[in-house]
Amino acid sequence: MGSPGAPVMTAERDRRGLPTPSAPPERVPITASRQVPTWVWALPPVVVLALVFLYPLALVVQESLAPGAYADVFGSEAFQDALVTTVWLAVGATVGCLVLGFVLALVIAFVPFPGGKAVSKFIDVFLSFPSFLITLALLFLYGTVGMANGLWTDVTGAESGPFQFLTTPWGVLLAEITYFTPFVMRPLLAAFSQLETAQLEVASSLGAKPLRIIRQVVLPEALPALAAGGSLVLVMCLNEFGIVLFTGAKGVTTLPMLVYGKAILESDYAAACVVAVVNVAISVGLYGLYRVVSRRVGA
């Protein structure tokens, strides 16, 4: 026992009588005296976006608001024909790309053959090709003086060959399907690579035929990829200009071609801006629809 005059020990002791270590002093977080506001970091990309995209778009919309511009364009037969042509070409090309892309992706993913990996890699390279290059290749094959017509005239002695479809809407449709099909195949191949082969083996062992396996096992897994690829192709076909121009189909006028004709050939900038605004509105609406569909199917 300590004497009455001894100093009182203030350190805490544990059960064994040993002093417990004192807690370290709390550290005060060092904060910058002057923090940069968040809006300052967002300002440069917003300014660039406004100058590069929003300002020209605003000028197009302003020009389209000329008195009577929308009424004149909507009432013209050229606009109505171009709108119908654009929609049916885009829908037809999308359906063709979905069917052809699904079949080709099935073969590449599930049918082993020599060079299958090389074909899959070539699809990635094909996506970087410009659209007019594919159209030019088709012209070399099926054009008026192309290889097919040249071979026909050499064999039969006729003055011209029978292949004249490239300058018709069907030629444009063929060119768009040929060019845009890999845009459907790429997401499909990615989806098929994640499909477990055990599911296919189990379905086959239970006696399911190939068509039933595709319908009940493969197709449900491919729906998100089909929705994503099909929506992308639809939007791109609506805005396609190079394929229609290079095929030389004079009777095929789409909305982008009408914009070109009104602005460059006729110098009617108000009408061209009206058509451009309609084209943009359709594309944005389809993109919104794509987001809704992809969210529901889980893309």
Short mmCIF file of C-alpha atoms in Angstrom, two decimals:
data_model
loop_
_atom_site.label_atom_id
_atom_site.label_comp_id
_atom_site.label_asym_id
_atom_site.label_seq_id
_atom_site.Cartn_x
_atom_site.Cartn_y
_atom_site.Cartn_z
CA MET A 1 0.00 0.00 0.00
CA GLY A 2 1.29 3.39 -0.84
CA SER A 3 1.82 6.09 1.68
CA PRO A 4 -0.73 8.87 2.01
CA GLY A 5 1.65 11.32 0.54
CA ALA A 6 2.43 9.28 -2.59
CA PRO A 7 1.19 10.68 -5.90
CA VAL A 8 -1.93 9.12 -7.34
CA MET A 9 -1.22 6.99 -10.45
CA THR A 10 -3.62 8.00 -13.23
CA ALA A 11 -2.59 5.35 -15.77
CA GLU A 12 -5.16 2.59 -16.18
CA ARG A 13 -4.13 -0.96 -15.36
CA ASP A 14 -5.43 -4.21 -16.76
CA ARG A 15 -6.42 -7.22 -14.71
CA ARG A 16 -2.79 -8.36 -14.37
CA GLY A 17 -1.84 -5.00 -12.93
CA LEU A 18 0.09 -3.89 -15.95
CA PRO A 19 -0.48 -0.40 -17.34
CA THR A 20 -2.46 -0.31 -20.55
CA PRO A 21 -1.05 1.67 -23.45
CA SER A 22 -2.73 4.96 -23.97
CA ALA A 23 -4.70 5.47 -27.22
CA PRO A 24 -2.88 7.45 -29.89
CA PRO A 25 -4.21 10.91 -30.50
CA GLU A 26 -6.80 11.19 -33.25
CA ARG A 27 -5.45 12.42 -36.53
CA VAL A 28 -7.21 15.35 -38.02
CA PRO A 29 -7.68 14.82 -41.79
CA ILE A 30 -5.71 17.26 -43.82
CA THR A 31 -8.03 18.94 -46.28
CA ALA A 32 -7.05 21.32 -48.98
CA SER A 33 -7.80 24.83 -48.06
CA ARG A 34 -9.20 25.48 -51.50
CA GLN A 35 -10.89 22.64 -53.39
CA VAL A 36 -11.61 22.89 -57.13
CA PRO A 37 -15.40 22.73 -57.73
CA THR A 38 -16.68 19.71 -59.65
CA TRP A 39 -18.24 21.82 -62.37
CA VAL A 40 -14.81 23.17 -63.32
CA TRP A 41 -13.68 19.66 -64.39
CA ALA A 42 -16.89 19.12 -66.37
CA LEU A 43 -16.64 22.45 -68.15
CA PRO A 44 -13.97 21.59 -70.81
CA PRO A 45 -15.72 18.50 -72.27
CA VAL A 46 -19.06 20.32 -72.20
CA VAL A 47 -17.58 23.26 -74.10
CA VAL A 48 -15.97 20.98 -76.69
CA LEU A 49 -19.22 19.03 -77.12
CA ALA A 50 -21.20 22.24 -77.51
CA LEU A 51 -18.85 23.67 -80.14
CA VAL A 52 -18.39 20.47 -82.14
CA PHE A 53 -21.90 18.99 -82.01
CA LEU A 54 -24.57 21.04 -80.26
CA TYR A 55 -23.87 24.34 -81.99
CA PRO A 56 -23.97 22.94 -85.57
CA LEU A 57 -27.08 20.94 -84.66
CA ALA A 58 -28.71 24.07 -83.31
CA LEU A 59 -27.92 25.86 -86.57
CA VAL A 60 -29.55 23.05 -88.55
CA VAL A 61 -32.67 23.18 -86.38
CA GLN A 62 -32.77 26.99 -86.65
CA GLU A 63 -32.48 26.84 -90.44
CA SER A 64 -35.27 24.24 -90.61
CA LEU A 65 -37.63 26.64 -88.81
CA ALA A 66 -37.91 28.88 -91.85
CA PRO A 67 -41.53 29.89 -92.53
CA GLY A 68 -43.40 27.11 -94.30
CA ALA A 69 -40.35 24.84 -94.57
CA TYR A 70 -41.85 21.85 -92.77
CA ALA A 71 -45.17 22.14 -94.56
CA ASP A 72 -43.50 22.30 -97.96
CA VAL A 73 -41.20 19.33 -97.27
CA PHE A 74 -43.84 17.11 -95.65
CA GLY A 75 -46.24 17.80 -98.49
CA SER A 76 -43.73 17.03 -101.24
CA GLU A 77 -43.87 13.68 -103.01
CA ALA A 78 -40.06 13.44 -103.02
CA PHE A 79 -39.92 13.47 -99.22
CA GLN A 80 -42.70 10.92 -98.85
CA ASP A 81 -41.06 8.55 -101.34
CA ALA A 82 -37.66 8.98 -99.68
CA LEU A 83 -39.13 8.27 -96.25
CA VAL A 84 -40.84 5.09 -97.43
CA THR A 85 -37.73 3.95 -99.31
CA THR A 86 -35.50 4.61 -96.31
CA VAL A 87 -37.73 2.71 -93.89
CA TRP A 88 -38.27 -0.37 -96.04
CA LEU A 89 -34.62 -0.60 -97.04
CA ALA A 90 -33.52 -0.29 -93.40
CA VAL A 91 -36.05 -2.84 -92.15
CA GLY A 92 -35.35 -5.26 -95.01
CA ALA A 93 -31.59 -5.00 -94.54
CA THR A 94 -31.95 -5.50 -90.78
CA VAL A 95 -34.06 -8.63 -91.21
CA GLY A 96 -31.64 -10.01 -93.80
CA CYS A 97 -28.64 -9.28 -91.57
CA LEU A 98 -30.30 -10.95 -88.57
CA VAL A 99 -31.13 -14.13 -90.47
CA LEU A 100 -27.85 -14.39 -92.38
CA GLY A 101 -25.75 -13.31 -89.40
CA PHE A 102 -27.42 -15.83 -87.08
CA VAL A 103 -26.86 -18.71 -89.51
CA LEU A 104 -23.22 -17.78 -90.22
CA ALA A 105 -22.47 -17.26 -86.53
CA LEU A 106 -23.93 -20.70 -85.74
CA VAL A 107 -21.70 -22.32 -88.34
CA ILE A 108 -18.55 -20.52 -87.18
CA ALA A 109 -19.23 -21.12 -83.48
CA PHE A 110 -20.49 -24.72 -83.44
CA VAL A 111 -19.38 -26.39 -86.69
CA PRO A 112 -15.66 -27.17 -86.63
CA PHE A 113 -13.95 -26.60 -89.96
CA PRO A 114 -10.42 -25.66 -91.06
CA GLY A 115 -9.83 -21.93 -90.86
CA GLY A 116 -12.74 -21.23 -88.49
CA LYS A 117 -10.64 -19.05 -86.18
CA ALA A 118 -9.24 -17.15 -89.16
CA VAL A 119 -12.78 -16.42 -90.37
CA SER A 120 -13.72 -15.18 -86.91
CA LYS A 121 -10.71 -12.85 -86.87
CA PHE A 122 -11.53 -11.63 -90.38
CA ILE A 123 -14.95 -10.49 -89.17
CA ASP A 124 -13.23 -8.11 -86.75
CA VAL A 125 -11.16 -6.71 -89.61
CA PHE A 126 -14.23 -6.49 -91.87
CA LEU A 127 -15.91 -4.12 -89.40
CA SER A 128 -13.26 -1.51 -90.19
CA PHE A 129 -13.91 -1.56 -93.95
CA PRO A 130 -15.66 1.49 -95.46
CA SER A 131 -19.09 0.79 -96.88
CA PHE A 132 -18.23 2.01 -100.39
CA LEU A 133 -15.49 -0.64 -100.62
CA ILE A 134 -18.03 -3.46 -100.40
CA THR A 135 -20.25 -1.71 -102.94
CA LEU A 136 -17.29 -1.31 -105.27
CA ALA A 137 -16.54 -5.03 -104.98
CA LEU A 138 -20.13 -5.87 -105.90
CA LEU A 139 -19.86 -3.56 -108.89
CA PHE A 140 -16.79 -5.45 -110.07
CA LEU A 141 -18.76 -8.69 -109.80
CA TYR A 142 -22.32 -7.81 -110.87
CA GLY A 143 -22.03 -4.37 -112.45
CA THR A 144 -22.99 -3.62 -116.04
CA VAL A 145 -19.42 -4.29 -117.15
CA GLY A 146 -18.61 -6.58 -114.22
CA MET A 147 -17.15 -10.06 -114.26
CA ALA A 148 -20.49 -11.91 -114.27
CA ASN A 149 -21.87 -9.93 -117.22
CA GLY A 150 -18.52 -10.15 -119.03
CA LEU A 151 -18.46 -13.91 -118.67
CA TRP A 152 -22.05 -14.13 -119.91
CA THR A 153 -21.36 -12.04 -123.01
CA ASP A 154 -18.20 -14.02 -123.78
CA VAL A 155 -20.05 -17.33 -123.60
CA THR A 156 -23.32 -16.37 -125.31
CA GLY A 157 -22.17 -13.56 -127.58
CA ALA A 158 -24.91 -11.26 -126.30
CA GLU A 159 -24.40 -7.51 -126.26
CA SER A 160 -25.13 -7.20 -122.54
CA GLY A 161 -25.36 -9.48 -119.54
CA PRO A 162 -28.48 -10.31 -117.48
CA PHE A 163 -27.19 -8.92 -114.18
CA GLN A 164 -28.58 -5.40 -113.93
CA PHE A 165 -30.00 -5.47 -110.39
CA LEU A 166 -27.31 -3.38 -108.67
CA THR A 167 -28.86 -0.14 -109.93
CA THR A 168 -32.23 -1.11 -108.43
CA PRO A 169 -33.44 -1.07 -104.81
CA TRP A 170 -32.62 -4.80 -104.63
CA GLY A 171 -28.99 -4.04 -105.39
CA VAL A 172 -28.89 -1.50 -102.56
CA LEU A 173 -30.51 -4.05 -100.27
CA LEU A 174 -27.96 -6.71 -101.22
CA ALA A 175 -25.06 -4.30 -100.63
CA GLU A 176 -26.39 -3.26 -97.20
CA ILE A 177 -26.94 -6.87 -96.11
CA THR A 178 -23.44 -7.80 -97.30
CA TYR A 179 -21.83 -4.91 -95.44
CA PHE A 180 -23.82 -4.89 -92.20
CA THR A 181 -24.13 -8.64 -91.51
CA PRO A 182 -20.79 -8.76 -89.59
CA PHE A 183 -22.19 -6.13 -87.22
CA VAL A 184 -24.74 -8.76 -86.16
CA MET A 185 -22.27 -11.65 -86.19
CA ARG A 186 -19.79 -10.00 -83.84
CA PRO A 187 -22.08 -9.83 -80.75
CA LEU A 188 -23.54 -13.24 -81.63
CA LEU A 189 -20.10 -14.86 -81.65
CA ALA A 190 -19.34 -13.24 -78.31
CA ALA A 191 -22.60 -14.61 -76.88
CA PHE A 192 -21.99 -18.11 -78.30
CA SER A 193 -18.48 -18.17 -76.80
CA GLN A 194 -20.05 -17.88 -73.34
CA LEU A 195 -22.62 -20.61 -73.96
CA GLU A 196 -21.75 -23.79 -72.07
CA THR A 197 -21.39 -26.74 -74.41
CA ALA A 198 -22.67 -29.01 -71.63
CA GLN A 199 -26.18 -27.67 -72.25
CA LEU A 200 -25.96 -28.66 -75.91
CA GLU A 201 -24.59 -32.10 -75.02
CA VAL A 202 -27.34 -32.73 -72.49
CA ALA A 203 -30.05 -31.65 -74.94
CA SER A 204 -28.55 -33.85 -77.64
CA SER A 205 -28.30 -36.85 -75.28
CA LEU A 206 -31.98 -36.45 -74.43
CA GLY A 207 -32.85 -36.88 -78.09
CA ALA A 208 -33.39 -33.27 -79.12
CA LYS A 209 -32.79 -32.60 -82.79
CA PRO A 210 -30.49 -29.78 -83.95
CA LEU A 211 -33.34 -27.42 -84.87
CA ARG A 212 -34.95 -27.91 -81.47
CA ILE A 213 -31.63 -27.32 -79.71
CA ILE A 214 -31.19 -24.09 -81.65
CA ARG A 215 -34.74 -22.97 -80.88
CA GLN A 216 -34.84 -23.86 -77.18
CA VAL A 217 -31.21 -23.57 -76.06
CA VAL A 218 -29.20 -21.39 -78.41
CA LEU A 219 -31.78 -18.81 -79.47
CA PRO A 220 -32.74 -17.67 -75.92
CA GLU A 221 -29.07 -17.04 -75.19
CA ALA A 222 -28.68 -15.14 -78.46
CA LEU A 223 -31.66 -12.79 -78.03
CA PRO A 224 -29.72 -9.98 -76.29
CA ALA A 225 -27.01 -10.10 -78.97
CA LEU A 226 -29.62 -10.16 -81.73
CA ALA A 227 -31.39 -7.17 -80.20
CA ALA A 228 -28.15 -5.21 -79.89
CA GLY A 229 -26.85 -6.06 -83.37
CA GLY A 230 -30.21 -5.62 -85.08
CA SER A 231 -30.81 -2.22 -83.47
CA LEU A 232 -27.34 -1.05 -84.47
CA VAL A 233 -27.84 -2.19 -88.07
CA LEU A 234 -31.26 -0.54 -88.26
CA VAL A 235 -29.91 2.84 -87.15
CA MET A 236 -26.90 2.61 -89.47
CA CYS A 237 -29.04 1.64 -92.46
CA LEU A 238 -31.32 4.62 -91.86
CA ASN A 239 -28.31 6.93 -92.13
CA GLU A 240 -26.41 5.09 -94.88
CA PHE A 241 -25.27 7.31 -97.72
CA GLY A 242 -22.20 5.77 -99.36
CA ILE A 243 -23.81 2.49 -100.42
CA VAL A 244 -26.74 4.19 -102.15
CA LEU A 245 -24.41 6.66 -103.87
CA PHE A 246 -21.89 4.10 -105.13
CA THR A 247 -24.45 1.64 -106.46
CA GLY A 248 -25.63 4.34 -108.86
CA ALA A 249 -29.27 3.48 -108.22
CA LYS A 250 -30.85 6.61 -109.68
CA GLY A 251 -34.36 5.60 -108.73
CA VAL A 252 -33.44 5.01 -105.08
CA THR A 253 -33.62 8.15 -102.95
CA THR A 254 -33.25 7.81 -99.20
CA LEU A 255 -33.40 10.58 -96.60
CA PRO A 256 -29.58 11.09 -96.56
CA MET A 257 -29.59 11.22 -100.36
CA LEU A 258 -32.44 13.73 -100.25
CA VAL A 259 -30.45 15.91 -97.86
CA TYR A 260 -27.51 15.78 -100.28
CA GLY A 261 -29.72 16.62 -103.24
CA LYS A 262 -31.49 19.52 -101.55
CA ALA A 263 -28.33 21.06 -100.10
CA ILE A 264 -25.71 20.46 -102.82
CA LEU A 265 -27.68 20.15 -106.04
CA GLU A 266 -30.64 22.47 -105.41
CA SER A 267 -29.11 24.81 -102.76
CA ASP A 268 -32.36 24.55 -100.81
CA TYR A 269 -30.80 24.58 -97.36
CA ALA A 270 -34.04 25.03 -95.45
CA ALA A 271 -35.54 21.88 -96.99
CA ALA A 272 -32.28 19.99 -96.46
CA CYS A 273 -32.28 20.94 -92.80
CA VAL A 274 -35.89 19.82 -92.40
CA VAL A 275 -35.06 16.40 -93.83
CA ALA A 276 -31.94 16.21 -91.65
CA VAL A 277 -33.96 17.01 -88.52
CA VAL A 278 -36.47 14.29 -89.40
CA ASN A 279 -33.64 11.81 -89.95
CA VAL A 280 -32.07 12.69 -86.61
CA ALA A 281 -35.43 12.41 -84.83
CA ILE A 282 -36.03 8.94 -86.28
CA SER A 283 -32.53 7.80 -85.29
CA VAL A 284 -32.85 9.12 -81.74
CA GLY A 285 -36.29 7.53 -81.40
CA LEU A 286 -34.94 4.17 -82.57
CA TYR A 287 -32.05 4.48 -80.14
CA GLY A 288 -34.49 5.05 -77.30
CA LEU A 289 -36.47 2.01 -78.42
CA TYR A 290 -33.24 0.02 -78.54
CA ARG A 291 -32.45 0.97 -74.94
CA VAL A 292 -35.89 -0.16 -73.79
CA VAL A 293 -35.69 -3.46 -75.65
CA SER A 294 -32.13 -4.18 -74.56
CA ARG A 295 -33.05 -3.50 -70.94
CA ARG A 296 -35.93 -5.95 -71.08
CA VAL A 297 -33.99 -8.74 -72.78
CA GLY A 298 -30.96 -8.13 -70.63
CA ALA A 299 -28.56 -6.92 -73.32
#
